[in-house]
Short mmCIF file of C-alpha atoms in Angstrom, two decimals:
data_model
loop_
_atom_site.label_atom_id
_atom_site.label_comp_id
_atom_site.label_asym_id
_atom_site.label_seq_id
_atom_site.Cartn_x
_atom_site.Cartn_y
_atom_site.Cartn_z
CA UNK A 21 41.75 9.69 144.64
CA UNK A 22 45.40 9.23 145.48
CA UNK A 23 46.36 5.39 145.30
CA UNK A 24 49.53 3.87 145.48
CA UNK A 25 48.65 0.39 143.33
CA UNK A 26 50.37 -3.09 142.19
CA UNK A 27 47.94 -2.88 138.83
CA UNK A 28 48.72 -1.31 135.50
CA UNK A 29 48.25 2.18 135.50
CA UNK A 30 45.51 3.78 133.00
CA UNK A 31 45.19 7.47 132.20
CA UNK A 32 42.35 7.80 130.02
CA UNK A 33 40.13 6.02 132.43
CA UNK A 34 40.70 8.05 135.31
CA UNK A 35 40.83 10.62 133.04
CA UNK A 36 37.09 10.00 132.38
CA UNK A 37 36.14 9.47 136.00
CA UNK A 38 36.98 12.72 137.03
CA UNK A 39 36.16 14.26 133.65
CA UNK A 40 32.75 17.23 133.97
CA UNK A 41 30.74 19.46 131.88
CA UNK A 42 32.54 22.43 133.88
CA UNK A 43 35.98 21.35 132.16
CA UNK A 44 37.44 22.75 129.49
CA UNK A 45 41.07 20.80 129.69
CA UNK A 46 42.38 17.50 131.06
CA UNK A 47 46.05 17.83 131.58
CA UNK A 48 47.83 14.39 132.21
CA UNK A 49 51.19 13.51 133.35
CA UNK A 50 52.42 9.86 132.40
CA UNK A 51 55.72 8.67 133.59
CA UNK A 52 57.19 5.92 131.56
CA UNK A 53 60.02 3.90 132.26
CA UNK A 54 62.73 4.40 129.48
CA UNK A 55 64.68 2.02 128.18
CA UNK A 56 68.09 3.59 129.11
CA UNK A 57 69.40 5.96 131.52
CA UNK A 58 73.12 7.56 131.46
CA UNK A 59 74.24 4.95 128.98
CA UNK A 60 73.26 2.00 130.24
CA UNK A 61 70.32 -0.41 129.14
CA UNK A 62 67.41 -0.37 132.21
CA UNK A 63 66.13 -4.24 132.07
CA UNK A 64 63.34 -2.88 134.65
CA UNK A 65 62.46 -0.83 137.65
CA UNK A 66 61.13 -1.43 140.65
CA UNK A 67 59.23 0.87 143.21
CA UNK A 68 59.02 0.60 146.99
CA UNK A 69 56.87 2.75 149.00
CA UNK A 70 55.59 4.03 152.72
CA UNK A 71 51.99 3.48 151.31
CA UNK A 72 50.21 5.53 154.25
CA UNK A 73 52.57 8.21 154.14
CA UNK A 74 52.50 8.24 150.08
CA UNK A 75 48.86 9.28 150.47
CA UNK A 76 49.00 11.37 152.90
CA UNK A 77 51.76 13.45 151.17
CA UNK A 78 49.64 12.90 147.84
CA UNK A 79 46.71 14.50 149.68
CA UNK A 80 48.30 17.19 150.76
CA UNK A 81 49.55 17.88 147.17
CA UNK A 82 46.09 17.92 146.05
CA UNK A 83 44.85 20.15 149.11
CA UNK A 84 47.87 22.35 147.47
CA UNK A 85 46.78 22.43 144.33
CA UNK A 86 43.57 23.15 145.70
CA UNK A 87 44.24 26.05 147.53
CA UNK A 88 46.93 27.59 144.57
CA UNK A 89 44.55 27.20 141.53
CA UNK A 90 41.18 26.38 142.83
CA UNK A 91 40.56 23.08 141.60
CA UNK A 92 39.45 19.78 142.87
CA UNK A 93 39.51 17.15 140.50
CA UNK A 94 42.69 15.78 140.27
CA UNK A 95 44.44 12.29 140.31
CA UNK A 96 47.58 10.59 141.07
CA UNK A 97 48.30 6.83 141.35
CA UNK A 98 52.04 5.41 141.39
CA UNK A 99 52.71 2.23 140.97
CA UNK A 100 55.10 0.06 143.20
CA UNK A 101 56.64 -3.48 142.37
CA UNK A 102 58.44 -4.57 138.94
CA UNK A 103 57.73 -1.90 136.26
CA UNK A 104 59.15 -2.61 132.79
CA UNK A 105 60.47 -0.37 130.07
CA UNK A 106 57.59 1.19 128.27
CA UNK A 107 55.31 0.74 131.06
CA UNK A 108 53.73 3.52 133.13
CA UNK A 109 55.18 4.24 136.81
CA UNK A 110 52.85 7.50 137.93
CA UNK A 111 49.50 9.22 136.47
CA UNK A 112 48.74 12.22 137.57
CA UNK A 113 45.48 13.75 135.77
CA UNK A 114 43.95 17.31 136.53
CA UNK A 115 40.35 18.94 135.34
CA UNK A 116 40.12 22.58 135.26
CA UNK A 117 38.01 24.95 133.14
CA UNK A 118 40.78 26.72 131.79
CA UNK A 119 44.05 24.99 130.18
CA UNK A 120 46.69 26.99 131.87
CA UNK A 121 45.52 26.13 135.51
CA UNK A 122 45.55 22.52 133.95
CA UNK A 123 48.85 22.25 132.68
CA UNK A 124 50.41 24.03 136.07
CA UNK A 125 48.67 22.43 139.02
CA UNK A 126 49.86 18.68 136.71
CA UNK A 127 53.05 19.91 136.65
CA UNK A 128 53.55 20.86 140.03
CA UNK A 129 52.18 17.64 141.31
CA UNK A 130 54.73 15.70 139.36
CA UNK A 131 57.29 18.11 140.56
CA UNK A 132 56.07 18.04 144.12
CA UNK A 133 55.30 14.27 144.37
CA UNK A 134 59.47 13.85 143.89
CA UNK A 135 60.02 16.17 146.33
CA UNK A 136 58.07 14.77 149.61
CA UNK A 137 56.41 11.32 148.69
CA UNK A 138 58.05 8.29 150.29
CA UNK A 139 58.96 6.43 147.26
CA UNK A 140 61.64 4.63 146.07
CA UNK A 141 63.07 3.08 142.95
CA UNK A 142 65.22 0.50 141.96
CA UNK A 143 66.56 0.19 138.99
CA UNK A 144 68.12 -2.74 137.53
CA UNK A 145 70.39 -2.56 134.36
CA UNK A 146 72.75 -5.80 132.13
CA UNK A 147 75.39 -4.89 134.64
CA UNK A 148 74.19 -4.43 138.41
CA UNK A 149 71.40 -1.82 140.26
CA UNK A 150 71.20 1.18 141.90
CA UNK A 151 68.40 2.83 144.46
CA UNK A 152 68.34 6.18 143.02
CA UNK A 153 65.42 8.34 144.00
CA UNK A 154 63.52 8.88 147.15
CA UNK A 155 61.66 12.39 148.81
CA UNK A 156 64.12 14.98 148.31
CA UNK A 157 62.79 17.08 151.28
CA UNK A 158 61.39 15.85 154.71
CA UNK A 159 57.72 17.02 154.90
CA UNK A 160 55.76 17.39 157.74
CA UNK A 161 52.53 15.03 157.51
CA UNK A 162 49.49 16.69 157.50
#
């Protein structure tokens, strides 16, 4: 399941929905927003996204992560709209049998998902905004 969503994100239950017998590690990635960032105090952030594209590039993450480590039950959901400090942006949750596959394939999705999903923040401080992050690489869809 790759979802871009308007609802509060929550790990443990997709966690559990992907969660089998077979696993020996759930390796989650939570992405909070933090209350400051180069000095200033963030009031909130705010996500815009190409929701079609977003999970088509998400898909082809997981097809990646697939095809690198073998495994097939993995998550990601991002969250567009208002997001407010201390609340959760992006999940990203992968099963494997083995811990170091686990940790890896989460942390390349994170890493990836910068890279080529059409997303884009806003965030809003006490003195003005900026747009600061979008796909740092043009991928071809899939």
């Amino acid at each position: 399941m790759y979802e871009i969503v308007q609802d509060i994100l929550d790990v443990r239950t997709l966690a559990q929905e992907i969660a089998t017998d077979a696993d020996g590690a759930i390796a989650t990635f939570s992405g909070i927003v933090r209350g400051t960032n180069k000095g200033k105090k963030v009031l909130f952030l705010e996500y815009e996204a190409y929701p079609e594209m977003a999970v088509k590039m998400m898909t082809r993450i997981g097809d990646e992560v697939k095809e690198t480590w073998g495994l097939e039950s993995m998550r990601i959901q991002h969250r567009v709209g208002r997001v407010n400090v201390g609340e959760t942006s992006v999940v990203i949750v992968v099963t494997s049998p083995h811990r170091d596959d686990a940790f890896a394939a989460c942390q390349y999705a994170i890493n990836r998902l910068k890279r080529i999903v059409p997303i884009w923040k806003r965030e809003v401080f006490e003195d003005g905004e900026v747009w600061v992050e979008g796909p740092t690489e043009t991928a071809e869809v899939p």
